[in-house]
Amino acid sequence: MLEMIEKLLVLQERDRQIRRVQAELAHIEPERQVLKARASDAQGGVERARQKAKEIESHRKELELEVAAKKQMIDRYANQQLQTRKNEEYRALAHEIEMCKEAIFKIEDQEIELMEQAEANQKETVKAARVESETTKLADDQIADLTTREQNLKRELAELEASREELAAAVDDSAHARYDRLIKSKGENVVVGVQHGVCGGCHMRLPAQILVTCQAQQELVSCTNCGRILYYTRDMALTVPE
Ligand SMILES: [Zn+2]
């Protein structure tokens, strides 16, 4: 094989490795954000449960105050009953007292309901706290793993890039420039084998003269269709089998 082709193939392989490592690195930060969001969702669950407990408690206190106010009213009406001599007024006050007592019953029903809610919410809080601690621990572990992976990939990338510079320096300037131009326009597969008489990049049939020049292995040959650099090795059939 032409020595320049060999060098270009090594360079092309190194560039593939660099792109693979760069692609892996690009995934790290989004993955980290997903893990952080998961942990913060779990924390939100605990905060919501705690907030609800506060709301239930303050509602319960309001109801207690209402009961106390109704009881004061009952005392006042009872006092007024003692002082009145009019039957009609006495009955009206008795009616007011009855209304207050009914109101207190209703409030007490609400209090019982709130206590049940508080109990259920307490269980939710315990569960949410457990989920939070498990999720946070898992996320922390996974984030630590990601950071280790990121460091390893960065080290690998630095090594690959250093070695790429050495490889590129060994390729002569015009071939290097041709290779770089092709990489920009065609992507990562620009030094391609001839397979059954077609270009390994664009898969178009190559003219006979190109195949002969390619087989002679004296110079860099380009595909007449796509411009990729062609090479021939003995294990590649040069022409389409009949
Ligand atoms: Zn081609």
mmCIF file of C-alpha atoms and ligand atoms in Angstrom:
data_model
loop_
_atom_site.group_PDB
_atom_site.id
_atom_site.type_symbol
_atom_site.label_atom_id
_atom_site.label_comp_id
_atom_site.label_asym_id
_atom_site.label_seq_id
_atom_site.Cartn_x
_atom_site.Cartn_y
_atom_site.Cartn_z
ATOM 1 C CA MET A 1 0.000 0.000 0.000
ATOM 2 C CA LEU A 2 1.162 3.516 -0.744
ATOM 3 C CA GLU A 3 2.884 4.845 2.381
ATOM 4 C CA MET A 4 0.888 8.092 2.226
ATOM 5 C CA ILE A 5 -2.364 6.102 2.166
ATOM 6 C CA GLU A 6 -1.251 4.155 5.232
ATOM 7 C CA LYS A 7 -0.539 7.394 7.085
ATOM 8 C CA LEU A 8 -3.863 8.897 6.020
ATOM 9 C CA LEU A 9 -5.727 5.777 7.152
ATOM 10 C CA VAL A 10 -4.078 5.954 10.581
ATOM 11 C CA LEU A 11 -4.944 9.660 10.744
ATOM 12 C CA GLN A 12 -8.539 8.958 9.704
ATOM 13 C CA GLU A 13 -8.852 6.275 12.389
ATOM 14 C CA ARG A 14 -7.442 8.675 15.007
ATOM 15 C CA ASP A 15 -9.952 11.346 13.931
ATOM 16 C CA ARG A 16 -12.772 8.806 14.347
ATOM 17 C CA GLN A 17 -11.607 8.035 17.881
ATOM 18 C CA ILE A 18 -11.431 11.746 18.682
ATOM 19 C CA ARG A 19 -14.977 12.302 17.414
ATOM 20 C CA ARG A 20 -16.262 9.299 19.386
ATOM 21 C CA VAL A 21 -14.697 10.619 22.618
ATOM 22 C CA GLN A 22 -16.029 14.143 21.908
ATOM 23 C CA ALA A 23 -19.528 12.746 21.347
ATOM 24 C CA GLU A 24 -19.368 10.833 24.651
ATOM 25 C CA LEU A 25 -18.163 13.969 26.439
ATOM 26 C CA ALA A 26 -21.036 15.992 24.978
ATOM 27 C CA HIS A 27 -23.527 13.602 26.674
ATOM 28 C CA ILE A 28 -22.079 14.031 30.158
ATOM 29 C CA GLU A 29 -23.508 17.452 31.046
ATOM 30 C CA PRO A 30 -27.105 16.697 29.920
ATOM 31 C CA GLU A 31 -26.979 13.406 31.878
ATOM 32 C CA ARG A 32 -25.752 15.300 34.936
ATOM 33 C CA GLN A 33 -28.637 17.783 34.598
ATOM 34 C CA VAL A 34 -31.180 14.932 34.401
ATOM 35 C CA LEU A 35 -29.802 13.416 37.624
ATOM 36 C CA LYS A 36 -29.836 16.780 39.407
ATOM 37 C CA ALA A 37 -33.428 17.412 38.294
ATOM 38 C CA ARG A 38 -34.443 13.971 39.613
ATOM 39 C CA ALA A 39 -32.919 14.711 43.038
ATOM 40 C CA SER A 40 -34.538 18.130 43.169
ATOM 41 C CA ASP A 41 -37.964 16.641 42.258
ATOM 42 C CA ALA A 42 -37.624 14.256 45.202
ATOM 43 C CA GLN A 43 -36.766 17.177 47.507
ATOM 44 C CA GLY A 44 -39.831 18.991 46.168
ATOM 45 C CA GLY A 45 -41.994 16.023 47.237
ATOM 46 C CA VAL A 46 -40.830 16.356 50.853
ATOM 47 C CA GLU A 47 -41.303 20.125 50.840
ATOM 48 C CA ARG A 48 -44.838 19.782 49.483
ATOM 49 C CA ALA A 49 -45.753 17.269 52.192
ATOM 50 C CA ARG A 50 -44.279 19.521 54.910
ATOM 51 C CA GLN A 51 -46.094 22.534 53.511
ATOM 52 C CA LYS A 52 -49.358 20.608 53.556
ATOM 53 C CA ALA A 53 -48.780 19.640 57.207
ATOM 54 C CA LYS A 54 -48.404 23.342 58.055
ATOM 55 C CA GLU A 55 -51.596 24.221 56.206
ATOM 56 C CA ILE A 56 -53.573 21.487 57.992
ATOM 57 C CA GLU A 57 -52.227 22.631 61.361
ATOM 58 C CA SER A 58 -53.079 26.295 60.779
ATOM 59 C CA HIS A 59 -56.579 25.335 59.572
ATOM 60 C CA ARG A 60 -57.023 23.240 62.724
ATOM 61 C CA LYS A 61 -56.018 26.218 64.906
ATOM 62 C CA GLU A 62 -58.530 28.441 63.115
ATOM 63 C CA LEU A 63 -61.259 25.908 63.871
ATOM 64 C CA GLU A 64 -60.223 25.801 67.550
ATOM 65 C CA LEU A 65 -60.562 29.575 67.725
ATOM 66 C CA GLU A 66 -63.991 29.369 66.108
ATOM 67 C CA VAL A 67 -65.122 26.815 68.701
ATOM 68 C CA ALA A 68 -63.788 29.009 71.513
ATOM 69 C CA ALA A 69 -65.685 32.008 70.080
ATOM 70 C CA LYS A 70 -68.926 29.996 69.830
ATOM 71 C CA LYS A 71 -68.506 28.813 73.437
ATOM 72 C CA GLN A 72 -68.078 32.422 74.584
ATOM 73 C CA MET A 73 -71.261 33.341 72.743
ATOM 74 C CA ILE A 74 -73.099 30.486 74.454
ATOM 75 C CA ASP A 75 -71.914 31.783 77.848
ATOM 76 C CA ARG A 76 -73.064 35.275 76.968
ATOM 77 C CA TYR A 77 -76.520 34.121 75.796
ATOM 78 C CA ALA A 78 -76.867 31.968 78.936
ATOM 79 C CA ASN A 79 -76.057 35.022 81.041
ATOM 80 C CA GLN A 80 -78.617 37.094 79.204
ATOM 81 C CA GLN A 81 -81.189 34.341 79.767
ATOM 82 C CA LEU A 82 -80.609 34.632 83.511
ATOM 83 C CA GLN A 83 -81.239 38.353 83.344
ATOM 84 C CA THR A 84 -84.334 38.452 81.144
ATOM 85 C CA ARG A 85 -87.883 38.175 82.350
ATOM 86 C CA LYS A 86 -89.495 38.056 78.915
ATOM 87 C CA ASN A 87 -90.381 34.581 77.724
ATOM 88 C CA GLU A 88 -90.044 35.543 74.096
ATOM 89 C CA GLU A 89 -86.523 36.865 74.607
ATOM 90 C CA TYR A 90 -85.619 33.792 76.686
ATOM 91 C CA ARG A 91 -86.731 31.483 73.845
ATOM 92 C CA ALA A 92 -84.869 33.570 71.253
ATOM 93 C CA LEU A 93 -81.674 33.245 73.345
ATOM 94 C CA ALA A 94 -82.257 29.493 73.725
ATOM 95 C CA HIS A 95 -82.530 29.277 69.975
ATOM 96 C CA GLU A 96 -79.231 31.197 69.557
ATOM 97 C CA ILE A 97 -77.532 28.822 72.015
ATOM 98 C CA GLU A 98 -78.855 25.839 70.063
ATOM 99 C CA MET A 99 -77.493 27.349 66.817
ATOM 100 C CA CYS A 100 -74.067 27.819 68.402
ATOM 101 C CA LYS A 101 -74.025 24.214 69.631
ATOM 102 C CA GLU A 102 -74.907 22.953 66.160
ATOM 103 C CA ALA A 103 -72.145 25.080 64.685
ATOM 104 C CA ILE A 104 -69.683 23.603 67.194
ATOM 105 C CA PHE A 105 -70.710 20.055 66.191
ATOM 106 C CA LYS A 106 -70.042 20.884 62.554
ATOM 107 C CA ILE A 107 -66.669 22.408 63.359
ATOM 108 C CA GLU A 108 -65.731 19.359 65.405
ATOM 109 C CA ASP A 109 -66.575 17.134 62.440
ATOM 110 C CA GLN A 110 -64.206 19.224 60.339
ATOM 111 C CA GLU A 111 -61.544 18.885 63.025
ATOM 112 C CA ILE A 112 -61.843 15.109 62.925
ATOM 113 C CA GLU A 113 -61.492 15.180 59.156
ATOM 114 C CA LEU A 114 -58.400 17.388 59.457
ATOM 115 C CA MET A 115 -56.847 14.990 61.960
ATOM 116 C CA GLU A 116 -57.348 12.157 59.494
ATOM 117 C CA GLN A 117 -55.766 14.263 56.764
ATOM 118 C CA ALA A 118 -52.843 15.090 59.037
ATOM 119 C CA GLU A 119 -52.314 11.413 59.762
ATOM 120 C CA ALA A 120 -52.361 10.484 56.064
ATOM 121 C CA ASN A 121 -50.060 13.406 55.281
ATOM 122 C CA GLN A 122 -47.651 12.310 57.992
ATOM 123 C CA LYS A 123 -47.353 8.910 56.270
ATOM 124 C CA GLU A 124 -46.819 10.707 52.926
ATOM 125 C CA THR A 125 -44.088 12.835 54.488
ATOM 126 C CA VAL A 126 -42.240 9.792 55.815
ATOM 127 C CA LYS A 127 -42.518 8.102 52.431
ATOM 128 C CA ALA A 128 -41.404 11.235 50.541
ATOM 129 C CA ALA A 129 -38.434 11.642 52.888
ATOM 130 C CA ARG A 130 -37.395 8.039 52.228
ATOM 131 C CA VAL A 131 -37.740 8.528 48.456
ATOM 132 C CA GLU A 132 -35.762 11.755 48.716
ATOM 133 C CA SER A 133 -32.895 10.180 50.624
ATOM 134 C CA GLU A 134 -32.713 7.172 48.271
ATOM 135 C CA THR A 135 -32.979 9.317 45.141
ATOM 136 C CA THR A 136 -30.409 11.821 46.350
ATOM 137 C CA LYS A 137 -27.952 9.104 47.284
ATOM 138 C CA LEU A 138 -28.403 7.357 43.944
ATOM 139 C CA ALA A 139 -28.081 10.640 42.026
ATOM 140 C CA ASP A 140 -24.968 11.606 43.997
ATOM 141 C CA ASP A 141 -23.366 8.237 43.217
ATOM 142 C CA GLN A 142 -24.267 8.492 39.544
ATOM 143 C CA ILE A 143 -23.021 12.078 39.319
ATOM 144 C CA ALA A 144 -19.735 11.005 40.909
ATOM 145 C CA ASP A 145 -19.446 8.196 38.326
ATOM 146 C CA LEU A 146 -20.163 10.691 35.543
ATOM 147 C CA THR A 147 -17.465 13.026 36.808
ATOM 148 C CA THR A 148 -14.940 10.185 36.866
ATOM 149 C CA ARG A 149 -15.965 9.194 33.357
ATOM 150 C CA GLU A 150 -15.681 12.810 32.223
ATOM 151 C CA GLN A 151 -12.157 13.099 33.630
ATOM 152 C CA ASN A 152 -11.101 9.846 31.937
ATOM 153 C CA LEU A 153 -12.583 10.939 28.615
ATOM 154 C CA LYS A 154 -10.879 14.334 28.813
ATOM 155 C CA ARG A 155 -7.549 12.627 29.489
ATOM 156 C CA GLU A 156 -8.150 10.195 26.618
ATOM 157 C CA LEU A 157 -9.085 13.091 24.325
ATOM 158 C CA ALA A 158 -5.918 15.029 25.213
ATOM 159 C CA GLU A 159 -3.801 11.954 24.445
ATOM 160 C CA LEU A 160 -5.603 11.320 21.160
ATOM 161 C CA GLU A 161 -5.222 14.944 20.104
ATOM 162 C CA ALA A 162 -1.515 14.959 20.923
ATOM 163 C CA SER A 163 -0.973 11.790 18.950
ATOM 164 C CA ARG A 164 -3.113 13.174 16.131
ATOM 165 C CA GLU A 165 -0.787 16.149 15.830
ATOM 166 C CA GLU A 166 2.184 13.806 15.454
ATOM 167 C CA LEU A 167 0.376 11.731 12.844
ATOM 168 C CA ALA A 168 -0.722 14.812 10.905
ATOM 169 C CA ALA A 169 2.843 16.180 10.915
ATOM 170 C CA ALA A 170 4.005 12.981 9.202
ATOM 171 C CA VAL A 171 1.585 13.482 6.274
ATOM 172 C CA ASP A 172 2.826 15.811 3.556
ATOM 173 C CA ASP A 173 1.147 19.193 3.359
ATOM 174 C CA SER A 174 -0.773 18.811 0.105
ATOM 175 C CA ALA A 175 -2.175 15.402 1.076
ATOM 176 C CA HIS A 176 -3.025 16.772 4.499
ATOM 177 C CA ALA A 177 -4.837 19.772 3.011
ATOM 178 C CA ARG A 178 -6.749 17.464 0.665
ATOM 179 C CA TYR A 179 -7.687 15.207 3.568
ATOM 180 C CA ASP A 180 -8.871 18.154 5.717
ATOM 181 C CA ARG A 181 -10.971 19.569 2.873
ATOM 182 C CA LEU A 182 -12.649 16.196 2.369
ATOM 183 C CA ILE A 183 -13.272 15.749 6.111
ATOM 184 C CA LYS A 184 -15.059 19.111 6.140
ATOM 185 C CA SER A 185 -17.263 18.307 3.155
ATOM 186 C CA LYS A 186 -17.782 14.533 3.471
ATOM 187 C CA GLY A 187 -17.517 13.719 7.153
ATOM 188 C CA GLU A 188 -15.392 11.033 8.702
ATOM 189 C CA ASN A 189 -15.019 8.517 5.847
ATOM 190 C CA VAL A 190 -12.766 10.115 3.222
ATOM 191 C CA VAL A 191 -9.955 7.629 2.578
ATOM 192 C CA VAL A 192 -11.860 4.695 1.148
ATOM 193 C CA GLY A 193 -11.126 1.327 -0.396
ATOM 194 C CA VAL A 194 -12.112 0.284 -3.887
ATOM 195 C CA GLN A 195 -14.605 -2.532 -3.666
ATOM 196 C CA HIS A 196 -15.695 -4.524 -6.708
ATOM 197 C CA GLY A 197 -14.781 -1.581 -8.936
ATOM 198 C CA VAL A 198 -16.829 0.976 -7.009
ATOM 199 C CA CYS A 199 -15.807 3.775 -4.644
ATOM 200 C CA GLY A 200 -16.086 2.696 -0.983
ATOM 201 C CA GLY A 201 -17.469 6.147 -0.137
ATOM 202 C CA CYS A 202 -20.116 7.025 -2.726
ATOM 203 C CA HIS A 203 -20.493 3.493 -4.205
ATOM 204 C CA MET A 204 -20.352 4.753 -7.787
ATOM 205 C CA ARG A 205 -18.600 2.632 -10.420
ATOM 206 C CA LEU A 206 -15.082 3.902 -11.128
ATOM 207 C CA PRO A 207 -13.640 4.338 -14.659
ATOM 208 C CA ALA A 208 -11.151 1.620 -15.717
ATOM 209 C CA GLN A 209 -8.271 4.123 -15.907
ATOM 210 C CA ILE A 210 -8.796 5.160 -12.272
ATOM 211 C CA LEU A 211 -8.775 1.500 -11.209
ATOM 212 C CA VAL A 212 -5.500 0.894 -13.029
ATOM 213 C CA THR A 213 -3.844 3.995 -11.524
ATOM 214 C CA CYS A 214 -5.131 3.039 -8.131
ATOM 215 C CA GLN A 215 -3.744 -0.482 -8.398
ATOM 216 C CA ALA A 216 -0.361 0.857 -9.491
ATOM 217 C CA GLN A 217 -0.095 2.536 -6.075
ATOM 218 C CA GLN A 218 2.193 5.324 -7.190
ATOM 219 C CA GLU A 219 0.105 8.389 -6.395
ATOM 220 C CA LEU A 220 -3.011 9.503 -4.502
ATOM 221 C CA VAL A 221 -6.096 8.823 -6.620
ATOM 222 C CA SER A 222 -9.439 10.521 -6.147
ATOM 223 C CA CYS A 223 -12.912 9.183 -6.922
ATOM 224 C CA THR A 224 -14.134 10.911 -10.071
ATOM 225 C CA ASN A 225 -17.589 11.210 -8.555
ATOM 226 C CA CYS A 226 -17.149 12.266 -4.901
ATOM 227 C CA GLY A 227 -13.462 13.222 -4.696
ATOM 228 C CA ARG A 228 -12.633 10.835 -1.822
ATOM 229 C CA ILE A 229 -9.095 9.436 -1.741
ATOM 230 C CA LEU A 230 -9.097 5.866 -3.046
ATOM 231 C CA TYR A 231 -6.836 2.982 -2.136
ATOM 232 C CA TYR A 232 -6.520 -0.578 -3.284
ATOM 233 C CA THR A 233 -5.411 -3.617 -1.324
ATOM 234 C CA ARG A 234 -4.961 -7.120 -2.599
ATOM 235 C CA ASP A 235 -7.933 -8.538 -0.691
ATOM 236 C CA MET A 236 -10.320 -6.078 -2.376
ATOM 237 C CA ALA A 237 -11.644 -7.359 -5.662
ATOM 238 C CA LEU A 238 -10.964 -4.631 -8.175
ATOM 239 C CA THR A 239 -13.836 -5.313 -10.542
ATOM 240 C CA VAL A 240 -17.378 -6.450 -10.180
ATOM 241 C CA PRO A 241 -17.448 -10.264 -10.297
ATOM 242 C CA GLU A 242 -19.250 -11.574 -13.390
HETATM 243 ZN ZN ZN B 1 -16.745 8.216 -4.582
#
